[in-house]
PDB file of C-alpha atoms in Angstrom:
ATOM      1  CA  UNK A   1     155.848  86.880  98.719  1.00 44.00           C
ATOM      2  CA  UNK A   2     153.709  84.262  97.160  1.00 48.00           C
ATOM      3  CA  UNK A   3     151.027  84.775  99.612  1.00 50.00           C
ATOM      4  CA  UNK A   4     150.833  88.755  98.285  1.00 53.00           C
ATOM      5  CA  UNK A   5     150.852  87.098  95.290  1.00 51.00           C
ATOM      6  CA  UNK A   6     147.826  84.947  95.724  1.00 50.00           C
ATOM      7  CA  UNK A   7     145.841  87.673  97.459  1.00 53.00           C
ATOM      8  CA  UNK A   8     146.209  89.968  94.361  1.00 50.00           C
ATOM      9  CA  UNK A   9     145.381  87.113  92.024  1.00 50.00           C
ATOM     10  CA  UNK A  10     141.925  86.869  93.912  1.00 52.00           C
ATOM     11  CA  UNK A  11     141.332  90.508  94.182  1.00 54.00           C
ATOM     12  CA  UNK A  12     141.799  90.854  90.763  1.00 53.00           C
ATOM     13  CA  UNK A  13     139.547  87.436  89.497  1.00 54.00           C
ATOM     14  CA  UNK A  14     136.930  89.121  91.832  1.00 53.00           C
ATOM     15  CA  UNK A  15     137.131  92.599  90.554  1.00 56.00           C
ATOM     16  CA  UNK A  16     136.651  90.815  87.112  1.00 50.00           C
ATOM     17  CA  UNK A  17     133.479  89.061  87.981  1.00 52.00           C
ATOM     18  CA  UNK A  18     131.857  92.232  89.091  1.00 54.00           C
ATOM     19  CA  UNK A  19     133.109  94.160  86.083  1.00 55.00           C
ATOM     20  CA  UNK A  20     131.614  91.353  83.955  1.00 54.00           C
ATOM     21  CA  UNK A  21     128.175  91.829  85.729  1.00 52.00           C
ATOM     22  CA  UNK A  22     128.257  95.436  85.726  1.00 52.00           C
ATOM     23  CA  UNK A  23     126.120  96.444  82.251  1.00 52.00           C
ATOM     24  CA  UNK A  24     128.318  99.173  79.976  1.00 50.00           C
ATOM     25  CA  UNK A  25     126.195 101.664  78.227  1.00 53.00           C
ATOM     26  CA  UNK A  26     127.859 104.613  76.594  1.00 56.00           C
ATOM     27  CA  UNK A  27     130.866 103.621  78.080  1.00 55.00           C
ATOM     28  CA  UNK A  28     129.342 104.427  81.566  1.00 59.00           C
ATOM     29  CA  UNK A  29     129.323 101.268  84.492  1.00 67.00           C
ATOM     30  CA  UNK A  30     125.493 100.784  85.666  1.00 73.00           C
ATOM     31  CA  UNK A  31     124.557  98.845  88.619  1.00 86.00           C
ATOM     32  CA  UNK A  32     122.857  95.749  88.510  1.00 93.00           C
ATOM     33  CA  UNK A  33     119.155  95.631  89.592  1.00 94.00           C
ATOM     34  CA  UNK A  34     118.614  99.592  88.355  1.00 95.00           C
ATOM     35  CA  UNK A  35     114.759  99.228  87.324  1.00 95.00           C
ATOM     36  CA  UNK A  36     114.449  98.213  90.875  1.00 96.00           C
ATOM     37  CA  UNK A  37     117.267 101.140  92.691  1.00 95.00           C
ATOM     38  CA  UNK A  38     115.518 103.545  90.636  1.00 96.00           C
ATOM     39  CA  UNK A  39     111.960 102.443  91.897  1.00 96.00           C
ATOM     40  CA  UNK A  40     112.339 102.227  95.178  1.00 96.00           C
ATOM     41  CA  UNK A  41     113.417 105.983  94.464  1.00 95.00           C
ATOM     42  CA  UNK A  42     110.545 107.119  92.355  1.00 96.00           C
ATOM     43  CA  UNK A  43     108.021 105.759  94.965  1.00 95.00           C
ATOM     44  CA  UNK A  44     109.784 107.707  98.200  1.00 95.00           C
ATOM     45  CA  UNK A  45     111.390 105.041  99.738  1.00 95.00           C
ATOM     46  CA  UNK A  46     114.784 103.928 101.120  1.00 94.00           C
ATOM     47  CA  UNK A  47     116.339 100.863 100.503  1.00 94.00           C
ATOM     48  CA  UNK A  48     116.023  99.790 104.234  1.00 94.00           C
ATOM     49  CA  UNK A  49     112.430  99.978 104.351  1.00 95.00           C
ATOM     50  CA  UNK A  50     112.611  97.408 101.444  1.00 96.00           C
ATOM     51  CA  UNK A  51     114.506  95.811 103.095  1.00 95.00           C
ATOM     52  CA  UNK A  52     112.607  95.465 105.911  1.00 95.00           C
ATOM     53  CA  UNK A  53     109.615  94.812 104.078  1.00 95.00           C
ATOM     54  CA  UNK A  54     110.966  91.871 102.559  1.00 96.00           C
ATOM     55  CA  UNK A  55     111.407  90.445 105.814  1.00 94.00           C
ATOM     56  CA  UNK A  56     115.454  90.696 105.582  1.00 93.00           C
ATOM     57  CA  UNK A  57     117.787  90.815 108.434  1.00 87.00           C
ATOM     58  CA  UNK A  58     119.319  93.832 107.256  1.00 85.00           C
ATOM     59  CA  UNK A  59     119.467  96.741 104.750  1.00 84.00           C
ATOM     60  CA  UNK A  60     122.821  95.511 103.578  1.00 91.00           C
ATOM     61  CA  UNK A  61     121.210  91.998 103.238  1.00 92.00           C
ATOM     62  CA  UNK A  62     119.512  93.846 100.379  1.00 94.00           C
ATOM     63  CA  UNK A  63     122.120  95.719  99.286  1.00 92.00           C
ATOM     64  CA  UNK A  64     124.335  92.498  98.889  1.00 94.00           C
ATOM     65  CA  UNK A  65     121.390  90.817  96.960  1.00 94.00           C
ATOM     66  CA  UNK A  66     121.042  93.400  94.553  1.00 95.00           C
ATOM     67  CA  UNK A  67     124.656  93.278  93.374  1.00 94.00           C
ATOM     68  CA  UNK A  68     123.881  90.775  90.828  1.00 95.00           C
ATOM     69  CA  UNK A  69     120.657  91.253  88.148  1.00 96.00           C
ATOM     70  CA  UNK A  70     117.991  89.213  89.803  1.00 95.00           C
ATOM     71  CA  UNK A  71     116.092  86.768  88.084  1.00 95.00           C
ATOM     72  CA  UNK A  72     112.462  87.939  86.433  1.00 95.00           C
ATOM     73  CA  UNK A  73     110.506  85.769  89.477  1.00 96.00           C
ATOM     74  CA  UNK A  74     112.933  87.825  92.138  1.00 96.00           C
ATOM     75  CA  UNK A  75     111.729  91.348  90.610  1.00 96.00           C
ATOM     76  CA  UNK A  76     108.124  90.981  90.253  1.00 97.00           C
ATOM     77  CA  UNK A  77     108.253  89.635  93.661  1.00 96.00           C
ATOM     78  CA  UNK A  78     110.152  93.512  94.592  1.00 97.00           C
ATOM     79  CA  UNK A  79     108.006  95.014  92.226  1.00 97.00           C
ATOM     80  CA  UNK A  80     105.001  93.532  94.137  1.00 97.00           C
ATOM     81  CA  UNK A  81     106.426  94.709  97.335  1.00 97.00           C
ATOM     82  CA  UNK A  82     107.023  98.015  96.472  1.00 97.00           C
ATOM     83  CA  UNK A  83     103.222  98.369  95.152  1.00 96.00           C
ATOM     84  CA  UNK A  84     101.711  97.130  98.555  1.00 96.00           C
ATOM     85  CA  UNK A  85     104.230  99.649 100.256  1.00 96.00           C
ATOM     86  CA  UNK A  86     103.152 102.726  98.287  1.00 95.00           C
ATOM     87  CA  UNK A  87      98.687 101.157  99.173  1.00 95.00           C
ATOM     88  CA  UNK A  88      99.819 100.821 103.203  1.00 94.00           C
ATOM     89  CA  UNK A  89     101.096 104.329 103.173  1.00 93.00           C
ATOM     90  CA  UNK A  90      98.108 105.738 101.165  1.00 91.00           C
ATOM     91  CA  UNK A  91      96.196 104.058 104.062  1.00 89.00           C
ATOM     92  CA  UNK A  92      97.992 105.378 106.897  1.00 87.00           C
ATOM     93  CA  UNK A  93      97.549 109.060 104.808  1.00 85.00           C
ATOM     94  CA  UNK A  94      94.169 108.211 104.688  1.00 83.00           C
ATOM     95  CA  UNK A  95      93.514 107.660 107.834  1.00 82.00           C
ATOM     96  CA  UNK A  96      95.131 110.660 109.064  1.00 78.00           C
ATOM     97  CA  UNK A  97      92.648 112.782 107.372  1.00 69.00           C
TER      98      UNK A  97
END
């Protein structure tokens, strides 16, 4: 029975953490890293091709590192990424034609 105990104690402590780092507004959770979800959208891309452009193992690699707001540094870096994404599939367009 303690050992339930425990376990609950933990699940709870790290439900808490993530509902600390989630941002409220209007009452309304909102993941972390949004400006950069909502980007990758905008420009036509999955998450996995980040991913994969950022030289990460794995999509969920990405998905785990954009559970917490990234630093400034971290997002330009994305933000950067994305950019040369969109120019290499002008390109390839491009050179279709």
């Amino acid at each position: 029975m303690c050992t339930q105990y425990n376990i609950y104690v933990t699940i709870s402590i790290q439900q808490l953490v993530v509902d600390v780092n989630s941002k409220i507004k209007g009452g309304e959770k909102m993941k972390a890293n949004k400006d950069i979800r909502d980007m990758v959208e905008e420009k036509g891309f999955c998450l996995w091709e980040l991913a994969e452009a950022l030289k990460l193992s794995s999509d969920s690699a990405l998905s785990r590192k954009l559970r917490r707001e990234l630093s400034n540094e971290e997002k330009q870096l994305i933000f950067k990424t994305l950019d040369r994404m969109v120019e290499q599939r002008s390109n390839k367009e491009l050179k279709k034609k």
